[in-house]
Coordinates of C-alpha atoms and ligand atoms in Angstrom, one line a residue:
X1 CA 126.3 166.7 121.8
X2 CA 126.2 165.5 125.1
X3 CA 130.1 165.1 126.7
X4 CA 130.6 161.5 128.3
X5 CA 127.3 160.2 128.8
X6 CA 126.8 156.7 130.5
X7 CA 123.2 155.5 130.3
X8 CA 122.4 152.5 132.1
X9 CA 119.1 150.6 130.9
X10 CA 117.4 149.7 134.0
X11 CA 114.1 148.7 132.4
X12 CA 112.9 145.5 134.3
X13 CA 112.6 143.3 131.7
X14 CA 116.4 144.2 130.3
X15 CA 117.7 143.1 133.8
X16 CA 115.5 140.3 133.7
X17 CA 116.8 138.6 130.7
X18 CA 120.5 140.0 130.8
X19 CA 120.2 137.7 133.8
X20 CA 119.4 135.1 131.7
X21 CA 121.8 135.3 129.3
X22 CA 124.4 135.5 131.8
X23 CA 123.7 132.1 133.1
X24 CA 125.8 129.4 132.0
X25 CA 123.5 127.1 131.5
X26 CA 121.3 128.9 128.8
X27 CA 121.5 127.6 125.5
X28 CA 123.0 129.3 122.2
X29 CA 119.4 129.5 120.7
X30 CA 117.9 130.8 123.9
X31 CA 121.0 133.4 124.2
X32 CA 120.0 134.5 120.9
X33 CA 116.4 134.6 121.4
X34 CA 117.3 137.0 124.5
X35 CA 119.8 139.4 123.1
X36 CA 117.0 139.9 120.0
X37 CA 114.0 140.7 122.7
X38 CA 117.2 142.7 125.1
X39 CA 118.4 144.8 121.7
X40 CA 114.8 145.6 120.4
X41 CA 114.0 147.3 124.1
X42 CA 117.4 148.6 124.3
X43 CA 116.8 150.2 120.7
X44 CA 113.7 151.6 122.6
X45 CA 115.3 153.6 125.0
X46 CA 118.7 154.4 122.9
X47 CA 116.4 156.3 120.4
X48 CA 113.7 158.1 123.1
X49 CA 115.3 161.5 122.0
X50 CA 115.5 161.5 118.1
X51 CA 114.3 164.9 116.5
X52 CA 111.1 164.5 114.8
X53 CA 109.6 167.2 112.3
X54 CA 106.3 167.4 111.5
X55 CA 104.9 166.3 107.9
X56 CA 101.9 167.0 106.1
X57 CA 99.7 164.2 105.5
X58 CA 96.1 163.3 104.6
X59 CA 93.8 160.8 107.0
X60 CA 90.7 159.2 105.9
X61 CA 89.2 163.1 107.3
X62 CA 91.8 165.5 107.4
X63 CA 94.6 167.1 106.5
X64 CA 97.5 167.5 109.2
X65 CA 101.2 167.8 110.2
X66 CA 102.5 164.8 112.0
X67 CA 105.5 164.5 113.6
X68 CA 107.7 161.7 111.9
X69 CA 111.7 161.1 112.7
X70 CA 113.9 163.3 111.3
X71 CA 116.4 163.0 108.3
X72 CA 117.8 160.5 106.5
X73 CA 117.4 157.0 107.7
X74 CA 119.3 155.9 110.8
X75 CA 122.5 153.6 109.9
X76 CA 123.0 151.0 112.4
X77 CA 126.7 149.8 112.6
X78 CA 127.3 146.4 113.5
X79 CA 130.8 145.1 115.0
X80 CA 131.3 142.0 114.0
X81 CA 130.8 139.2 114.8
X82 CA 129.0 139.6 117.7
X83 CA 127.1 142.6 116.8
X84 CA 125.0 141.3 114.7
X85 CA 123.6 139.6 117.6
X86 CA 122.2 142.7 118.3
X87 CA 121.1 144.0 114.7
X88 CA 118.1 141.6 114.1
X89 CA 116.0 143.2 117.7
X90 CA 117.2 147.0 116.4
X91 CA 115.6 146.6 112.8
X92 CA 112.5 144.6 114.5
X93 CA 111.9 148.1 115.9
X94 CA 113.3 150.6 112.8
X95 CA 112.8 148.1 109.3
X96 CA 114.2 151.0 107.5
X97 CA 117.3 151.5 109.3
X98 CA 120.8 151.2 107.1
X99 CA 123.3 148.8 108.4
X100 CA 126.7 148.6 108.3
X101 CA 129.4 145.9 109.4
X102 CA 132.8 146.7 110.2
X103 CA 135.1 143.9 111.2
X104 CA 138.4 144.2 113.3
X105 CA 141.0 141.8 114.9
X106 CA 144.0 142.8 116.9
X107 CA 147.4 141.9 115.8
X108 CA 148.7 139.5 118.1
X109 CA 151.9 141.6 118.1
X110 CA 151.5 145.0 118.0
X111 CA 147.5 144.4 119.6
X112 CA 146.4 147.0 117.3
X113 CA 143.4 146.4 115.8
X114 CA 143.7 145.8 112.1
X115 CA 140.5 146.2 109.9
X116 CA 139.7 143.1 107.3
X117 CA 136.0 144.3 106.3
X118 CA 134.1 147.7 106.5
X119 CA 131.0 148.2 104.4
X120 CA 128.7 151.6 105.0
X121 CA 125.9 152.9 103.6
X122 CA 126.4 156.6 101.5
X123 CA 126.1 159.9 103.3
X124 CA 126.9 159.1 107.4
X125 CA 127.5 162.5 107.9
X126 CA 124.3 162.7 108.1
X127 CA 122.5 159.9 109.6
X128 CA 122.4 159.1 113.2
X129 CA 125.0 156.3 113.5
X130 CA 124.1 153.9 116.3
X131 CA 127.3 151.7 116.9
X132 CA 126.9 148.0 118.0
X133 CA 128.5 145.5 120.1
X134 CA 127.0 143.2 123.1
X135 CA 130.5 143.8 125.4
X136 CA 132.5 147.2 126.3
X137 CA 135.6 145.5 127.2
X138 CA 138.8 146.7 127.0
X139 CA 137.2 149.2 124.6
X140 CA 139.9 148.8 121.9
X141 CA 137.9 148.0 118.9
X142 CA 134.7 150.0 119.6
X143 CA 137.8 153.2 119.9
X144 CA 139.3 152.4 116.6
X145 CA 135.6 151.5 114.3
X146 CA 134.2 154.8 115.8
X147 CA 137.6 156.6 115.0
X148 CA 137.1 155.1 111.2
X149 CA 133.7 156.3 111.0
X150 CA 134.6 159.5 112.2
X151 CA 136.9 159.6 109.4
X152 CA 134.1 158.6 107.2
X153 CA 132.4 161.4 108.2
X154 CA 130.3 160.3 110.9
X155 CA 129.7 163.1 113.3
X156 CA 126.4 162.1 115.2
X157 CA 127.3 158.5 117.1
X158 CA 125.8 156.5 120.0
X159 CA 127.3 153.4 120.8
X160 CA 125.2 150.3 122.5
X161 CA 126.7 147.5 124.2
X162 CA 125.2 144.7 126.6
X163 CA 127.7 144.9 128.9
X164 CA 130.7 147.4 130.1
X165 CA 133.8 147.5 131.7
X166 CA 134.4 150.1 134.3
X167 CA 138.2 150.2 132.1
X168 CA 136.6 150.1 128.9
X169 CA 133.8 153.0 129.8
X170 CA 137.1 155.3 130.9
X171 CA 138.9 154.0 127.8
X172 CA 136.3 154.6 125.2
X173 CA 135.6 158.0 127.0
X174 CA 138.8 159.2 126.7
X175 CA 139.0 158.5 123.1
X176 CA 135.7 159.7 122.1
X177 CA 134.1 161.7 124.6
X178 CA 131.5 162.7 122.1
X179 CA 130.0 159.6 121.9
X180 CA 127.4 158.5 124.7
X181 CA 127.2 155.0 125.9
X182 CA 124.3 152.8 125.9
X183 CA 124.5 149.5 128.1
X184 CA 122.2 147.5 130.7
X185 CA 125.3 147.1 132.9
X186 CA 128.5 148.3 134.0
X187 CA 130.3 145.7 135.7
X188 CA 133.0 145.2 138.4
X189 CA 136.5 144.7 136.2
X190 CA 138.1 142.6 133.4
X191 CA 140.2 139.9 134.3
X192 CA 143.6 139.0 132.7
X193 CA 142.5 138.0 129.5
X194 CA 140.5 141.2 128.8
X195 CA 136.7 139.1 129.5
X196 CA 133.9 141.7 132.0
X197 CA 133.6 139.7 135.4
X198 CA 131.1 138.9 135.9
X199 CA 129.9 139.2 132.4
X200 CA 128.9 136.7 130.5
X201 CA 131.8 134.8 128.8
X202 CA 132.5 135.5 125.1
X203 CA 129.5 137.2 123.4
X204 CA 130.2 135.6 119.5
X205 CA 130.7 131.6 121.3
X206 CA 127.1 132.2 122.9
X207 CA 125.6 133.8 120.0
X208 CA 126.9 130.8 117.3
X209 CA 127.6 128.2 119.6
X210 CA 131.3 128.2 118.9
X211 CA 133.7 127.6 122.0
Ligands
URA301 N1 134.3 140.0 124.6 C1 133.4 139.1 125.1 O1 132.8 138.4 124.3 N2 133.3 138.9 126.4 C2 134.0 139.6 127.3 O2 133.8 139.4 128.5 C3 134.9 140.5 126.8 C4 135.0 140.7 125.5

């Protein structure tokens, strides 16, 4: 497992329309329409290096062994709500993926995060768990739904997010070394209120429209 991996999507057309979505302007049903086409090519890349095996199979001439993924079937892992922003553009690309939602909020007081909703397909131990959530902030959800899916027997997990923070990256790294990062940008800080600046504002109020 590789130790505290950073991979930064540089594919043109993920800059292109990460630029898009960050501009104010663009509209809830564009924003969604973007982070579908940004996840499905982020999906793309995120899953270059899953193992195949080869299978037997007949074609209309022959028999052969072609290679196929892998293992049981992936289980994306959506954190809501804004991660299901990005779920529609991953299945686009695997149908048969599993998915999962697991939702957090932190206590006001303690800021903890508290869990009001986690739902997983059987066996994660061993699927390839791809985590999902469009911003890397301060990091503490993403910390504590990997460290409950490690508990759940997770052992293989990549985690994909839009955007990072250069705290959150460190933070989530700290916790989970383990677990490489997927994102199309890292940016320059978070500001008081815990939001990436630049960024893009709140990720769930551009997806539903909601601010
Ligand atoms: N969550 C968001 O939606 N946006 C941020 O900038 C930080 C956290």
């Amino acid at each position: 497992m590789p130790e505290k991996q950073v991979h930064i999507i540089s594919h043109p057309l993920v800059q292109h329309k990460l630029t898009l979505m960050r501009w104010k302007e663009t509209s809830s049903s564009k924003f969604r329409a973007l982070l579908r086409e940004v996840s499905l090519l982020m999906a793309y890349e995120v899953m270059r290096d899953l193992p195949l095996e080869k299978r037997e199979i007949e074609t209309p001439l022959a028999l052969m062994r072609s290679p196929m993924i892998k293992g049981k079937k992936l289980c994306l892992v959506s954190i809501l709500r804004a991660g299901n922003g990005l779920i529609e553009g991953m299945l686009d690309l695997v149908p048969s993926a599993r998915v999962g939602h697991i939702g957090l909020y932190r206590d006001p007081e303690t800021l903890q995060a508290i869990e009001y909703y986690y739902k997983m397909p059987s066996s994660l131990g061993e699927r390839q768990v791809i985590v999902v959530d469009p911003m890397l902030a301060t990091a503490n959800t993403a910390v504590a739904a990997i460290k409950k899916l490690k508990a759940d027997g997770a052992s293989d997990i990549r985690f994909v997010c839009l955007l990072a923070a250069p705290e959150g990256v460190e933070a989530f790294h700290a916790a989970h070394p383990d677990v490489p990062v997927y994102t199309a940008s890292v940016d320059e800080q978070l500001n008081e209120h815990g939001y990436i600046l630049p960024g893009l504002g709140d990720a769930g109020d551009r997806i539903y429209g909601t601010r």
